[in-house]
Every structure is written in structure tokens, then in C-alpha cells.
Tab-separated table of C-alpha atoms in Angstrom:
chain	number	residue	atom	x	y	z
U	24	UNK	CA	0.000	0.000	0.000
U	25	UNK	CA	2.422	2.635	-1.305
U	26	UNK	CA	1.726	5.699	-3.210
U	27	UNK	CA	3.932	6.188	-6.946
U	28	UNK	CA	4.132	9.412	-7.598
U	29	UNK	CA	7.892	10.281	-7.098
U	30	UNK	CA	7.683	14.131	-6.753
U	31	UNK	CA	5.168	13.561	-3.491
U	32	UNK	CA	6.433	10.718	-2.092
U	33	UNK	CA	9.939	10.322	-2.787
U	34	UNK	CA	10.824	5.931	-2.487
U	35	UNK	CA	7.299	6.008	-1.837
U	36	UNK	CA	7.408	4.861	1.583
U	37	UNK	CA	5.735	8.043	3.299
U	38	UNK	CA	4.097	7.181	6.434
U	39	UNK	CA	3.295	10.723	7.344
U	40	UNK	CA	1.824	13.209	4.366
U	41	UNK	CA	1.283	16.682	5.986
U	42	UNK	CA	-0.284	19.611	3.708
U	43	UNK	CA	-0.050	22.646	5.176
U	44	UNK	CA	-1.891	26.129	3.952
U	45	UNK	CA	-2.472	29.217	5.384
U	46	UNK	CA	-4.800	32.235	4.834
U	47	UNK	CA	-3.583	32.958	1.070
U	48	UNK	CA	-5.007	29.555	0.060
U	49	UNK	CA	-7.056	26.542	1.259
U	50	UNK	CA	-5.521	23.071	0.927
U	51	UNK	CA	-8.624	21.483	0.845
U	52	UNK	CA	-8.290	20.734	-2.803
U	53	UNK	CA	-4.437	19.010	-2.691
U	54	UNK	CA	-6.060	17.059	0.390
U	55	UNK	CA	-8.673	15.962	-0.793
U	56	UNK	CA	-6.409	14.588	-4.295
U	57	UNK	CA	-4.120	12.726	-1.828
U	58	UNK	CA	-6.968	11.061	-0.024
U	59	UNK	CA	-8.421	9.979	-3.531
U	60	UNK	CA	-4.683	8.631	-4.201
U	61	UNK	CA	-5.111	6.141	-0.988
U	62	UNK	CA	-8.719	5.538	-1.623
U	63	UNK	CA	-7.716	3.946	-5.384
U	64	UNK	CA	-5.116	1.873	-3.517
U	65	UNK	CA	-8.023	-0.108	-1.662
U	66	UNK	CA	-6.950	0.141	1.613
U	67	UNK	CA	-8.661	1.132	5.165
U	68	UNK	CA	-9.088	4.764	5.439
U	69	UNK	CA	-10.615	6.432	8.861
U	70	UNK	CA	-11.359	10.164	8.172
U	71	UNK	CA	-11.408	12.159	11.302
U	72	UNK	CA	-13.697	15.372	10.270
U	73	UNK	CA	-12.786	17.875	12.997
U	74	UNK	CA	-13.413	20.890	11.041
U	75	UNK	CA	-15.934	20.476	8.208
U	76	UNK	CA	-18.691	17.603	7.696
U	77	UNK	CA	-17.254	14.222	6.313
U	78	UNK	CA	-19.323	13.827	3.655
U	79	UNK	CA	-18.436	16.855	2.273
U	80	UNK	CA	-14.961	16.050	2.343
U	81	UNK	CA	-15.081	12.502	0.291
U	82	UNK	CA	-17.313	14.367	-2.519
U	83	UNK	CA	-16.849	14.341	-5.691
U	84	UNK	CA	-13.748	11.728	-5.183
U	85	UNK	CA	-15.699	8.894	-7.269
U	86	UNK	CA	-14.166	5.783	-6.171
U	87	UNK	CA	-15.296	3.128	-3.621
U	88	UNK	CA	-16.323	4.310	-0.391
U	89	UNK	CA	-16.704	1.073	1.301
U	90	UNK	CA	-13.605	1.108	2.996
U	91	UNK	CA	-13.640	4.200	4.810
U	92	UNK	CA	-14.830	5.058	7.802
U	93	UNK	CA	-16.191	8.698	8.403
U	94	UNK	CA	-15.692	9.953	12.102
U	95	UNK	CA	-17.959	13.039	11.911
U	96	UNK	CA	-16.720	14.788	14.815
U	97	UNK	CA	-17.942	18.506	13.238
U	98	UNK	CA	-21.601	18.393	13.218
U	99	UNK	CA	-24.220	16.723	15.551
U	100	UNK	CA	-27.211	16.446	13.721
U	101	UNK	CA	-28.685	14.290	15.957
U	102	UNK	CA	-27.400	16.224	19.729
U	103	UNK	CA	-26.191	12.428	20.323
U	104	UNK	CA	-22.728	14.181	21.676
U	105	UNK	CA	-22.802	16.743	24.317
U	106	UNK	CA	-20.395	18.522	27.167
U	107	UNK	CA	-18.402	15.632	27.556
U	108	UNK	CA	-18.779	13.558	24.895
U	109	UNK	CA	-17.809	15.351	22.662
U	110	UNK	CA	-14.683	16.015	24.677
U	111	UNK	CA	-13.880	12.849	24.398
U	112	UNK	CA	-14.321	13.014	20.723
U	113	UNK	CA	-11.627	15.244	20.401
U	114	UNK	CA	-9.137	14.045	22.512
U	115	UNK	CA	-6.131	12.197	21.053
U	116	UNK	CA	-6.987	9.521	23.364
U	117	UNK	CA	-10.144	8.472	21.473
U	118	UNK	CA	-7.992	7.979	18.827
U	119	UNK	CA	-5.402	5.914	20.478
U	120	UNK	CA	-7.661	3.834	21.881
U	121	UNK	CA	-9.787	2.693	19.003
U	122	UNK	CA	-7.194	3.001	16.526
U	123	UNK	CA	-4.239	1.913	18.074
U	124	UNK	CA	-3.982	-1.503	16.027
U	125	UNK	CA	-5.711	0.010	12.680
U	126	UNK	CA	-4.011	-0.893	9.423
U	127	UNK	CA	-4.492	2.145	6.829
U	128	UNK	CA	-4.664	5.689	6.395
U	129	UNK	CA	-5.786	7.188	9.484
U	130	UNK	CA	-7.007	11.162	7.463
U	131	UNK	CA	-7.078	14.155	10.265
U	132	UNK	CA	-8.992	17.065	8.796
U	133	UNK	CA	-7.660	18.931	10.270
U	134	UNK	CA	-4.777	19.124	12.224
U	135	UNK	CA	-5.193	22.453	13.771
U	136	UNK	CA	-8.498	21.677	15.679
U	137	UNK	CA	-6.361	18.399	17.141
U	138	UNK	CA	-3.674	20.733	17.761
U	139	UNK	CA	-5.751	23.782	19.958
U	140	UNK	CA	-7.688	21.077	21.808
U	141	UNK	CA	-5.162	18.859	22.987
U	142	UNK	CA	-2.034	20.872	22.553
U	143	UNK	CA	0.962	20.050	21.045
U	144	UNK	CA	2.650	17.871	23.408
U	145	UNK	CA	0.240	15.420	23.100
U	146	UNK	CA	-0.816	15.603	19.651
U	147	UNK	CA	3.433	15.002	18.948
U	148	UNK	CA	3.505	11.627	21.483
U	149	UNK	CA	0.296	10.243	19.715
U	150	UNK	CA	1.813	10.819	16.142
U	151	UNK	CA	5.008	9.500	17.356
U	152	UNK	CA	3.781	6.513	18.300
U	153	UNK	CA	1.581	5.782	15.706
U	154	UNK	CA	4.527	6.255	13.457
U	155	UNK	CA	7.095	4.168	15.536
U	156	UNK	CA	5.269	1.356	16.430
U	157	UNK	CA	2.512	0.626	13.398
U	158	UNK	CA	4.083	-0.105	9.816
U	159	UNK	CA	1.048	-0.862	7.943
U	160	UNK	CA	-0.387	2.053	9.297
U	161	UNK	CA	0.322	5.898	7.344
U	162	UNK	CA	-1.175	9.129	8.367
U	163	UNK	CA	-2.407	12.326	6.202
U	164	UNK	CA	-3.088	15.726	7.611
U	165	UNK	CA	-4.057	19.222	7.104
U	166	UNK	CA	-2.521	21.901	8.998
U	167	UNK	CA	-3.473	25.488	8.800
U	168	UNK	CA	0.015	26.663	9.528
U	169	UNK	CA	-0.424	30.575	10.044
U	170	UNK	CA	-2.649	29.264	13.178
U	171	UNK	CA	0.199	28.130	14.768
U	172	UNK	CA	3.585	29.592	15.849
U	173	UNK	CA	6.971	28.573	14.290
U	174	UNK	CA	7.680	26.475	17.267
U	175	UNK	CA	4.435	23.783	16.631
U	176	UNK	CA	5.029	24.089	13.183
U	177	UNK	CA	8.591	22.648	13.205
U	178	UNK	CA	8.146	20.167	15.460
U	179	UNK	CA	4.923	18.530	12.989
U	180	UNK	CA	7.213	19.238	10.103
U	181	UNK	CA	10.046	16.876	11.391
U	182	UNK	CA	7.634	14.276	12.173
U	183	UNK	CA	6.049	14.085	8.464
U	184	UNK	CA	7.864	12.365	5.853
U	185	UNK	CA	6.353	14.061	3.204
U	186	UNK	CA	5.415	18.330	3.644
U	187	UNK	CA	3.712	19.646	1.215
U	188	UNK	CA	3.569	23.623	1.567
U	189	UNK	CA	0.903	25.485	-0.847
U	190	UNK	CA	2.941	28.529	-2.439
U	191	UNK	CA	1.562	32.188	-1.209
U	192	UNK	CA	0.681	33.801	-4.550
U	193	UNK	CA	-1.571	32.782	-7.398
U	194	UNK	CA	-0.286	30.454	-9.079
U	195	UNK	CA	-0.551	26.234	-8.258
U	196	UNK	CA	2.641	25.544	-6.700
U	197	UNK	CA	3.659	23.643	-3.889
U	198	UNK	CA	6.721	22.651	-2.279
U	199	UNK	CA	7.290	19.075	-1.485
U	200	UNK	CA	10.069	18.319	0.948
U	201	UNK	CA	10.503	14.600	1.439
U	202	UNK	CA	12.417	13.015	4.388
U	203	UNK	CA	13.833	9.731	3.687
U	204	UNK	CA	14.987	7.230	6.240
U	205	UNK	CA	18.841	7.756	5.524
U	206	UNK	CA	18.453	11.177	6.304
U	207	UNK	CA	18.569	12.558	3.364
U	208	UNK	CA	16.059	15.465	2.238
U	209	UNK	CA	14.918	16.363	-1.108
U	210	UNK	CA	12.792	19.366	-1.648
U	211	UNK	CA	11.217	20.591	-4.841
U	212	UNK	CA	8.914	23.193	-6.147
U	213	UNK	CA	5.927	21.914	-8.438
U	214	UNK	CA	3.451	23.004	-10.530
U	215	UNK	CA	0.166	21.049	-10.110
U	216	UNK	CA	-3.221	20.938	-11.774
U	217	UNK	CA	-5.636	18.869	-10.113
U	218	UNK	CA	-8.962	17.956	-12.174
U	219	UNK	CA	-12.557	18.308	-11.257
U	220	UNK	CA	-12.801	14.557	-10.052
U	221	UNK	CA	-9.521	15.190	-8.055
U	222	UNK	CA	-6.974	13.949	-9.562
U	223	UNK	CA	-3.194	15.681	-10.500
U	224	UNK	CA	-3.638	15.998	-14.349
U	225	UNK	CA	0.015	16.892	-13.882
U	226	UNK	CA	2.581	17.389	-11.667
U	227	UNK	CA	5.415	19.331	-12.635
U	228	UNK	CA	9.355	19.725	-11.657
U	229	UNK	CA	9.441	23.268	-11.910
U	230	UNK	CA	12.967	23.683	-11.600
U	231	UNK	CA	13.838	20.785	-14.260
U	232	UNK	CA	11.234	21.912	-16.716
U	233	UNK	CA	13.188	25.130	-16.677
U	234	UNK	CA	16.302	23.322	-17.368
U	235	UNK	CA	14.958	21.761	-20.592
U	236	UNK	CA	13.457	24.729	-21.843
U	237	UNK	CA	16.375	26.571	-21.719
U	238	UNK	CA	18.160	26.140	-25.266
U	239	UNK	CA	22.072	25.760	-25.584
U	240	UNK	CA	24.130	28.227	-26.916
U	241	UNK	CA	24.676	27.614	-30.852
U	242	UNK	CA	27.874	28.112	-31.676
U	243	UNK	CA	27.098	28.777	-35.105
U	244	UNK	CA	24.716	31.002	-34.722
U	245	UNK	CA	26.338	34.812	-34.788
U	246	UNK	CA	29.256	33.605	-37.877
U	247	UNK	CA	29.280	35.396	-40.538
U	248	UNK	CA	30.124	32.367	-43.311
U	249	UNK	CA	27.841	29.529	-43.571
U	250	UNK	CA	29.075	26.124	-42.546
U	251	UNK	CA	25.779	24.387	-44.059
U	252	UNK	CA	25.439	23.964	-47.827
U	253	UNK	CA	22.170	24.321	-49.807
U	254	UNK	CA	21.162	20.873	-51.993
U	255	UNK	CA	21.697	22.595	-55.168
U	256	UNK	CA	25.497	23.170	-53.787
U	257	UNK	CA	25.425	19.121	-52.249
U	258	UNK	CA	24.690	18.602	-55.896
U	259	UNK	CA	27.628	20.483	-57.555
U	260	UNK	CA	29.502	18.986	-55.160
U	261	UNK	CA	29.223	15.524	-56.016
U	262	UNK	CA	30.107	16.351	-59.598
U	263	UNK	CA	32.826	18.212	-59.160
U	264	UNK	CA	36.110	16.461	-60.354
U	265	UNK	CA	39.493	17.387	-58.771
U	266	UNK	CA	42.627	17.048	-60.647
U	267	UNK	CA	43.665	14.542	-58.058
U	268	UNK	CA	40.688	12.478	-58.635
U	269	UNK	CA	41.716	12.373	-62.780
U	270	UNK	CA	45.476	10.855	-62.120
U	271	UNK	CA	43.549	8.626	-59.797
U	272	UNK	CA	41.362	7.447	-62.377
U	273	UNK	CA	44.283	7.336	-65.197
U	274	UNK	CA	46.819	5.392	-63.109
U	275	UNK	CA	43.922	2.854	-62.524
U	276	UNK	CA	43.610	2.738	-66.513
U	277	UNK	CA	47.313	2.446	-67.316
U	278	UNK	CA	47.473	-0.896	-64.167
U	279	UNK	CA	44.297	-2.443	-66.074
U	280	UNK	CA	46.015	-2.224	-69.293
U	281	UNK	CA	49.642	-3.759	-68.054
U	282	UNK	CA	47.547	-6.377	-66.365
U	283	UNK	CA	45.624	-7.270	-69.359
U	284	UNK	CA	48.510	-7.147	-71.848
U	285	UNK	CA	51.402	-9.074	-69.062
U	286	UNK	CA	52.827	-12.399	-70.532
U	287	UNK	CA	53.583	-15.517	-68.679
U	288	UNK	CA	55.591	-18.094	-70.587
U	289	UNK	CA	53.359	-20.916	-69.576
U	290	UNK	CA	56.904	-23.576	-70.864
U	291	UNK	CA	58.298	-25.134	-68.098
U	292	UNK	CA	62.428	-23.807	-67.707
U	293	UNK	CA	63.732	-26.958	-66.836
U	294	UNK	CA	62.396	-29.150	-69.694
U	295	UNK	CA	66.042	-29.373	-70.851
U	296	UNK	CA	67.505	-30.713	-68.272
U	297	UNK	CA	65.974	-33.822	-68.112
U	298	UNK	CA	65.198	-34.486	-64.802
């Protein structure tokens, strides 16, 4: 149950996918495109709804819904959580306890509301340990990131594997910094377009696309002879005949002729001698 696409995931192997926006631009859309990418790989998917209703959140994803659970934790339609239930709800120890030994993608939307209720210290254990002691079980979240101060923010960036940070101005670019278990970290900046049924109709390397665009220098292109010929001048060319090229062909004619004209005395020399 691994996700392909190298620019997001780097070996694939991301156990933590964290998209972060702020006030510029909503990640819903990018979150919502990752969740679809899980969904395809038919696996268990729990979606905690903290700050929007659930259904809203799978729509419009068209694929099979029968493995994943909705946690609507927004909205109570039905006033069937109140004062301390829904306390509970929030707490990081609801999730702990019933989905300690879950194998999938456990999807918090959103981070933040985890984050102001329980605070960060133990939002961080309950990630950590998810992540430490669960390997079939990966974990994507939203974080409004101009909510929180620099310090919360760097502490649930070193803890994702994959951070995906929505660029400021207008235009659809993220930056995806992938942390790989060597230690090694690759960031790049790409340009995305995500479909109406949520999918990435591309994903580009923004940095590498401008690398093939740009053209090499030609260094033939400010000369002032031409090295190219035209075909009419190919043609002229080929039928031009050097002087060295008429000895050639006249020594060849004067070999022929000594070849063709050469005697060979065909009498054997010792016929006299009468051996």
C-alpha cells in the first residue's frame, strides 16, 4: 500500500503526508487529491472530520467508499454528543484507543483543531507513536500553519515524511520536501493541476522543466560564413572532379592495361635438363 508518484512521495514509503496552507489559500483541494490517491489503492481509510462535515470532504472523489470510515466529529445532527462527549471526541486519546492496532490511512482534517484542543505535546507523542510502532499504518493531515507559531510548526514538520507547503501567490505551486529514512532530504517546487474529479492531471518539476526549456548556446549562430550547404550546392559537389581524382582514375587505366597485356611463358624452364 504505497503511493507512486515520485515528486510527493519520494521511495514512496511516506508514512506521514502533511499539507499545510495558510490564509492565502485553502488546501482542501491538494487534500482531498491525496486522499483519492489512498482511496484507489483499496486500503482502510478512517477520516477524522474535525473541522468540516465528512461527507463533504469525500465528494466528488468517485471511487469506492466502502472502505472508509467517516468519524464526523464537526456536526451533531442528531445532539447524540454533548459537554463531555464530545470532549472525548476530540481528545487524542479516542484515537489511540480505538485506533491503536488500525491498518491504513488514518485522514485528520484537520490538524489544527487536534492541535488547539489537545495541545501540542500530546498531539506530537500520539503521532510519534503511531509512526514508531505501526508499519502498515500511514497518516495524512491538514494543517493550517499561520494558526500556529513557528515552534508547533517545526516540530509537525520533522515528524512528516512528506510536507507539502501550498505557495503564497496565485499560481498552483507547492513545495514538497521529502524526508527519507537515511536522512537525506529532497525538496522541490511543483506546478500542479488537479482535475474536477480530483486527480493531479500533472505534476510538474518546476525547476527541471526550466532546465529543458532553456536552449544551448549555438555556436554557429552569430558567424558570418555559412558552414551548411544548400542541396543545389550538395549537388555540384558531387560532380565536381578534382585534378587529383583524374590521375587517380588514369593510373587505374594504365594498371588495367599492363595487367591485361602481361605475358607468362606458360613452358616449363627446366624441360632441358631432363630431370
Amino acid at each position: 500500500m504505497y503511493l507512486t508518484k515520485e515528486p510527493l512521495y519520494g521511495n514512496g514509503k511516506a508514512k506521514f503526508i502533511l499539507v499545510k496552507d495558510h490564509d492565502g489559500i485553502n488546501g482542501m483541494k491538494v487534500f482531498k487529491t491525496v486522499l483519492k490517491l489512498y482511496c484507489k489503492e483499496q486500503t482502510n481509510v478512517a477520516l477524522f472530520s474535525y473541522d468540516g462535515v465528512a461527507e463533504d470532504v469525500v465528494h466528488g472523489l468517485e471511487v469506492n467508499l466502502d472502505k472508509v470510515k467517516l468519524l464526523e466529529i464537526f456536526s451533531d445532527p442528531f445532539a447524540w454528543y454533548k459537554g463531555e462527549n464530545l470532549n472525548a471526541l476530540l481528545s487524542v486519546d479516542f484515537i489511540l484507543e480505538n485506533f491503536y492496532d488500525f491498518e491504513g490511512v488514518l485522514c485528520i482534517y484537520s490538524l489544527t483543531s487536534l492541535l488547539i484542543h489537545n495541545g501540542i505535546d500530546k498531539v506530537y507523542k500520539m503521532l510519534h507513536k503511531f509512526l514508531n510502532t505501526s508499519h502498515n499504518l500511514h497518516i495524512l493531515a491538514l494543517l493550517h500553519s499561520d494558526v500556529h507559531d513557528s515552534k508547533e510548526n517545526e516540530i509537525i514538520d520533522k515528524l512528516a515524511s512528506t510536507g507539502l507547503y501550498l505557495s503564497s501567490d496565485e499560481t498552483e505551486t507547492l513545495v514538497s520536501i521529502v524526508h527519507y529514512s537515511s536522512g537525506k532530504v529532497n525538496s522541490l517546487l511543483l506546478e500542479y493541476n488537479i482535475s474536477k474529479n480530483f486527480e493531479f492531471s500533472s505534476l510538474i518539476d518546476v525547476q527541471l522543466q526550466k532546465k529543458i526549456e532553456e536552449k544551448k548556446p549555438d555556436p554557429t549562430a552569430n558567424l558570418t560564413f555559412n558552414l551548411r550547404l544548400k542541396d543545389e550546392e550538395k549537388e555540384a559537389k558531387n560532380q565536381l572532379q578534382l585534378p587529383y581524382m583524374k590521375k587517380q582514375i588514369s593510373d587505374d587505366a594504365v594498371i588495367q592495361n599492363l595487367l591485361e597485356n602481361d605475358f607468362y611463358d606458360e613452358e616449363d624452364p627446366d624441360d632441358d635438363l631432363d630431370i
